[in-house]
CSV table of C-alpha atoms in Angstrom, one decimal:
chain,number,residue,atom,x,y,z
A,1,UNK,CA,0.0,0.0,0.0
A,2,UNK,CA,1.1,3.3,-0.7
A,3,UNK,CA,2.7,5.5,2.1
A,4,UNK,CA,2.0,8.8,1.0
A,5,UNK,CA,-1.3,9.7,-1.8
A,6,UNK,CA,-1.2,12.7,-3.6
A,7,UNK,CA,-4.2,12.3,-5.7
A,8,UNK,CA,-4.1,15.5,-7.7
A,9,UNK,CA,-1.4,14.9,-10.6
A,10,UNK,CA,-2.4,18.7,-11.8
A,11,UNK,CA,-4.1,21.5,-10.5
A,12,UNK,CA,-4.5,25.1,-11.8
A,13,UNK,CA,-4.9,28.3,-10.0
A,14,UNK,CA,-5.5,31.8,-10.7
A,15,UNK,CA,-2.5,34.3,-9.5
A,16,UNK,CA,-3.8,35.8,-6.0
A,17,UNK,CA,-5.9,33.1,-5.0
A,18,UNK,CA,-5.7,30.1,-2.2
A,19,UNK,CA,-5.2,26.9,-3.6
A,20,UNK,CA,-5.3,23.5,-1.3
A,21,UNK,CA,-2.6,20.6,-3.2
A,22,UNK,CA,-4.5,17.2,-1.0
A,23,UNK,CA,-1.9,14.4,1.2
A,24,UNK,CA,-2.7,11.5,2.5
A,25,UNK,CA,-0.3,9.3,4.1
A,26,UNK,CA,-0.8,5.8,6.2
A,27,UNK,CA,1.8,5.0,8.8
A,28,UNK,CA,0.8,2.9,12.3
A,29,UNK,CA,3.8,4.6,14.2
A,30,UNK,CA,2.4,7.4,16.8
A,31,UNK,CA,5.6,9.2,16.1
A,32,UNK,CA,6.2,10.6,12.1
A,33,UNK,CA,6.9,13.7,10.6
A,34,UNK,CA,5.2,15.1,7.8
A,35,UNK,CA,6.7,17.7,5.2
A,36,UNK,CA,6.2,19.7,1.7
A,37,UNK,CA,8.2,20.5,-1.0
A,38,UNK,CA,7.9,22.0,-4.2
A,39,UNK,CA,10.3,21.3,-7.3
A,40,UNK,CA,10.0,23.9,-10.0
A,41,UNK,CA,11.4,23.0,-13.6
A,42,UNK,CA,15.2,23.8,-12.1
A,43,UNK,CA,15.0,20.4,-10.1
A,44,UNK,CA,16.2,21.3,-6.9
A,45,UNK,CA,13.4,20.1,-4.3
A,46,UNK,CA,12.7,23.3,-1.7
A,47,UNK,CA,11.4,22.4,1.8
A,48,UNK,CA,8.6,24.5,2.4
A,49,UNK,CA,7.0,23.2,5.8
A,50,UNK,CA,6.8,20.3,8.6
A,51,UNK,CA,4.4,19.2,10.9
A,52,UNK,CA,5.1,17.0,13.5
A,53,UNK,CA,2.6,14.2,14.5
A,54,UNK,CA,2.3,15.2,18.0
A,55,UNK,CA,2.0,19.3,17.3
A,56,UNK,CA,-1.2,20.7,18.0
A,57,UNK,CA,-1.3,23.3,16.2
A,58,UNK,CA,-1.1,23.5,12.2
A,59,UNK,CA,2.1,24.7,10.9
A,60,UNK,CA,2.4,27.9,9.2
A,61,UNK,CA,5.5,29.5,6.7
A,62,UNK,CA,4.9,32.6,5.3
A,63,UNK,CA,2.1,32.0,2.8
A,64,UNK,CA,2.1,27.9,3.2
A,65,UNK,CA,-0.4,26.3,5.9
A,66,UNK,CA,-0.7,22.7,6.8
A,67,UNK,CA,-4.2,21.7,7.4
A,68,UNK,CA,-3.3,18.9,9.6
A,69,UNK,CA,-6.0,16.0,9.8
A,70,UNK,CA,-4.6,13.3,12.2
A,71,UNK,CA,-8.2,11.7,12.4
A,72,UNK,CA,-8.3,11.3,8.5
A,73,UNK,CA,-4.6,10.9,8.2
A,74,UNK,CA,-4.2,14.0,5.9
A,75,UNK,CA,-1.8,16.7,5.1
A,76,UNK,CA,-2.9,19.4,3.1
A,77,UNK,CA,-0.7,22.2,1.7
A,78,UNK,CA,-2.4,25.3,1.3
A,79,UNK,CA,-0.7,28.3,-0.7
A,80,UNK,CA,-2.6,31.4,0.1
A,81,UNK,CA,-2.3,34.6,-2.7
A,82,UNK,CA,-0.7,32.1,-5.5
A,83,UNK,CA,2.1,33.5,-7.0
A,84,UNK,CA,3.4,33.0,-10.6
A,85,UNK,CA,6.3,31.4,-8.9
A,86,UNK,CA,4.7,28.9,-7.2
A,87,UNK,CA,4.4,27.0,-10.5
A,88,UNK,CA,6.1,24.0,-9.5
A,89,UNK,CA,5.6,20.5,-8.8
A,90,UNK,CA,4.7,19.9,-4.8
A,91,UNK,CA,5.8,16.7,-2.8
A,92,UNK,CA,5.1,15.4,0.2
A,93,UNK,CA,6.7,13.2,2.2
A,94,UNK,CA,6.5,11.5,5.3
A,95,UNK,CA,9.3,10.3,8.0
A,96,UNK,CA,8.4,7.4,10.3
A,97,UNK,CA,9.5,7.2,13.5
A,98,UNK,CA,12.0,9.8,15.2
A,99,UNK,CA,14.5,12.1,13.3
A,100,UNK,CA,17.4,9.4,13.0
A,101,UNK,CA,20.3,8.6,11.1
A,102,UNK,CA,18.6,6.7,8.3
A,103,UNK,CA,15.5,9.7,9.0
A,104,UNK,CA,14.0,8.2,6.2
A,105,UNK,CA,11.4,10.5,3.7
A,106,UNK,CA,8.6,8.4,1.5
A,107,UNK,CA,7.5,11.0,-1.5
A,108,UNK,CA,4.3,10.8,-3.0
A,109,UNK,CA,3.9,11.4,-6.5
A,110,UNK,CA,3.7,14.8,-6.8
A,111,UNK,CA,1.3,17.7,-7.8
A,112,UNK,CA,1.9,19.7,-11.0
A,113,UNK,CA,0.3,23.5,-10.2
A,114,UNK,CA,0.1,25.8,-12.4
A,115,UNK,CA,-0.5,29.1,-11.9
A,116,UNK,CA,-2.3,31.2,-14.8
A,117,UNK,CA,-2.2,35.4,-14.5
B,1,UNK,CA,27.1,30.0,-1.2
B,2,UNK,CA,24.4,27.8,-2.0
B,3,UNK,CA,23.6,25.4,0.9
B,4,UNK,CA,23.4,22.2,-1.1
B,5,UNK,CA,26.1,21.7,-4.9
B,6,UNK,CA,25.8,19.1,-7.0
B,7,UNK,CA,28.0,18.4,-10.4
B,8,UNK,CA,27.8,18.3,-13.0
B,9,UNK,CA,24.1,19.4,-13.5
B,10,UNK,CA,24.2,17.4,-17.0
B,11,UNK,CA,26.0,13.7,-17.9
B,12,UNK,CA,25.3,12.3,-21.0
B,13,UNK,CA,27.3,9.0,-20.7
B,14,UNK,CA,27.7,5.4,-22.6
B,15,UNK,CA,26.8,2.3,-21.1
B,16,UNK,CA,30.7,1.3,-20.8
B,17,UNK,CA,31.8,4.7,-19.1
B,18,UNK,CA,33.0,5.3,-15.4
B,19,UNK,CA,31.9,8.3,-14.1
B,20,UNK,CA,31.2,10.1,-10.8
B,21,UNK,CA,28.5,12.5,-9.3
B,22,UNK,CA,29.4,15.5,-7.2
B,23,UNK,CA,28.0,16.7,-3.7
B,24,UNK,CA,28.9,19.4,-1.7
B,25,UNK,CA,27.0,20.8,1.5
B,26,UNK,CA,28.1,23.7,3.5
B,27,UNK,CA,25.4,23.5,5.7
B,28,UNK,CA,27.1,21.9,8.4
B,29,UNK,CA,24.9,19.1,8.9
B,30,UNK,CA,26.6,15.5,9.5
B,31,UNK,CA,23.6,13.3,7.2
B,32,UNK,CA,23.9,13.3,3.0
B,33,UNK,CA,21.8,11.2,0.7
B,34,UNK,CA,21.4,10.3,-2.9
B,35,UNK,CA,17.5,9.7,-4.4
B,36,UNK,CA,16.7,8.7,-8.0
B,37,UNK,CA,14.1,10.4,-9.1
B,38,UNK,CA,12.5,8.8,-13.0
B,39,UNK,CA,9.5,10.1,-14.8
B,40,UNK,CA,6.3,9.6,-12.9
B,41,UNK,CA,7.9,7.6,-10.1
B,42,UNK,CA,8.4,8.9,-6.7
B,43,UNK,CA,11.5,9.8,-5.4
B,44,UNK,CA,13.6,6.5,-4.1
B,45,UNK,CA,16.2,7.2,-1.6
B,46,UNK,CA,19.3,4.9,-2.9
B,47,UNK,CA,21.8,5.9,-0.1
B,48,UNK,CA,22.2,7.6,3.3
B,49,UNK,CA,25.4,8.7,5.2
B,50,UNK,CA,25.1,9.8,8.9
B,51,UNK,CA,29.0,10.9,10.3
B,52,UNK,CA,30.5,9.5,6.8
B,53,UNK,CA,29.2,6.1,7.7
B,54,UNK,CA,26.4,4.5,5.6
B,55,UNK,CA,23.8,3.6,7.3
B,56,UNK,CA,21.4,2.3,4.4
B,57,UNK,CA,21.5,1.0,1.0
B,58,UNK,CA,18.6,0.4,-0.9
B,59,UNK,CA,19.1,-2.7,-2.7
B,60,UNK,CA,20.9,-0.9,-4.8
B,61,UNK,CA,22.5,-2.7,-8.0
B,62,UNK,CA,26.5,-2.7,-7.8
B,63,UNK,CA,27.1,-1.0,-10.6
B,64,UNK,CA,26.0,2.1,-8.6
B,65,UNK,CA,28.8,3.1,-5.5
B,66,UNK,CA,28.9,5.9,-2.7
B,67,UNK,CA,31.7,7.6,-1.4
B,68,UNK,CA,31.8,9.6,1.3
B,69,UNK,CA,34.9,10.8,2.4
B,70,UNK,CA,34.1,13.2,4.6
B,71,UNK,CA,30.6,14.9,6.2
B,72,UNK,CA,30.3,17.8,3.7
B,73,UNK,CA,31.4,15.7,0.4
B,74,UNK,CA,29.1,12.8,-1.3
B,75,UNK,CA,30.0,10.9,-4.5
B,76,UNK,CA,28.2,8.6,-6.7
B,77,UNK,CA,30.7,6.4,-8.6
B,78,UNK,CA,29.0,5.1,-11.9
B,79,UNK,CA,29.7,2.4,-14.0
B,80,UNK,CA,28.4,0.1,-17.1
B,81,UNK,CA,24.8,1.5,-16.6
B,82,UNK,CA,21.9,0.5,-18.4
B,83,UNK,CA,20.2,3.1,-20.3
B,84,UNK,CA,16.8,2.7,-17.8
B,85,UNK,CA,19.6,4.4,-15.1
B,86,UNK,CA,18.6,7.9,-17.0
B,87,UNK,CA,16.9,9.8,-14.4
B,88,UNK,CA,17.7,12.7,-12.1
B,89,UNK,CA,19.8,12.2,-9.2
B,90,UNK,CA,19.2,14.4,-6.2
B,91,UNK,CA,21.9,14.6,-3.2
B,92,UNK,CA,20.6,15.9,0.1
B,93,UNK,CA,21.8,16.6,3.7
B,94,UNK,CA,20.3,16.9,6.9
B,95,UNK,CA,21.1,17.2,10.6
B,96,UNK,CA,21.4,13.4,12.2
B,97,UNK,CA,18.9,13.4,15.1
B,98,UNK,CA,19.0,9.5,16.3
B,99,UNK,CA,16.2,9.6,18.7
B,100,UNK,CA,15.1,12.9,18.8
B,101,UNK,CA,11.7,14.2,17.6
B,102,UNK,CA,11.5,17.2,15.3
B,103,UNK,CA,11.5,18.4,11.3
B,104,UNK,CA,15.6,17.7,10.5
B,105,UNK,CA,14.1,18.4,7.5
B,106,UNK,CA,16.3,17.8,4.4
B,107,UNK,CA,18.0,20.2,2.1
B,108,UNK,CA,18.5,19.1,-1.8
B,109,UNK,CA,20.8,20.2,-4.4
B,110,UNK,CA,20.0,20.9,-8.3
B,111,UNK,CA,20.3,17.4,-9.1
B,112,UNK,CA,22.3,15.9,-12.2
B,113,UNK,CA,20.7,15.0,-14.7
B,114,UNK,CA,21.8,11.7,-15.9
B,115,UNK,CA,21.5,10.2,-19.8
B,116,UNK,CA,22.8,6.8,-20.5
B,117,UNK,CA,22.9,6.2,-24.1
């Protein structure tokens, strides 16, 4: 079974508005850490955010928000005021377990957004 | 300087050659990884170093072989590939945590895109 489900392989948006890219993820350890990043054409992959499985609140970077589900085991990125920048593909990953040596990632698929003026 | 170098970012190479991959972090973190990363697959982590040990290998064909001589500088030794090798090959680094909860999220380089012909 798949670790992490992105189920969105594209998505459009239009520049200035909030789009929500979807995560799911399936893990039976308590203890996992949950991140975002976006690859644009370049290829480098840029960590945008993390969410522990024990915070309580939702993290938050600048204009990226994790709407953190534990109940329904999702992750959702949401990029408020889109950008033409934020064209990109977005991954999430998930680390199982404590930060260790081997601190592990498992990528989903990946989300293709495109952002039209 | 950028956190995270790879080279070259390009390697067109024959299925007989011997080359290596470059990567170089000046982030000071003690944990470097390679990833293969192939048209709509997820990333795969291949390798991980933590204190210029490695601590996992993905079953990882032979002709495929880390270095690691020191925590800032990762290698990738290649040789007789097979042309379904071509893919993008991303080196990160991260903080070693063993044990310890929290993001030690992971920073990439460009990649190098790799050709075997």
């Amino acid at each position: 079974a798949q670790k992490i489900t992105q189920t969105q392989p594209g998505m459009f948006v239009q520049e200035k508005e909030a789009v929500t890219l979807d995560c799911t993820y399936d893990t039976s350890d308590p203890s996992y850490g949950l991140f975002w990043y976006k690859q644009p054409s370049s290829g480098e992959m840029i960590f945008l955010i993390y969410q522990g499985s024990y915070d309580q609140q939702n993290a938050t970077e600048g204009r990226y928000s994790l709407n953190f589900q534990k109940a329904r085991k999702s992750a959702n990125l949401v990029i408020s005021a889109s950008q033409l920048g934020d064209s990109a593909m977005y991954f999430c990953a998930m680390r199982e377990g404590r930060g260790g040596a081997t601190n592990k990632l498992i990528f989903g698929t990946g989300t293709l957004l495109a952002v039209q003026p | 300087e950028t956190g995270v170098t790879q080279t070259p970012r390009h390697l067109v190479m024959g299925m007989t050659n011997k080359k290596s991959l470059k990567c170089e972090q000046h982030l000071g973190h003690n944990a470097m990884y390679w990833y293969k990363q192939s048209a709509k697959k997820p990333l795969e982590l291949m390798f991980v170093y933590s204190l210029e040990e490695r601590v996992e290998n993905n079953s990882v064909p032979s002709r495929f072989s880390p270095e690691c001589p020191n925590s800032s500088h990762l290698f990738l030794h290649l040789h007789t590939l097979q042309p379904e090798d071509s893919a993008l090959y991303l080196c990160a680094s991260s903080q070693d945590a063993s044990g310890l909860a929290g993001g030690y999220e992971q920073y990439f380089g460009p990649g190098t895109r790799l050709t075997v012909t």
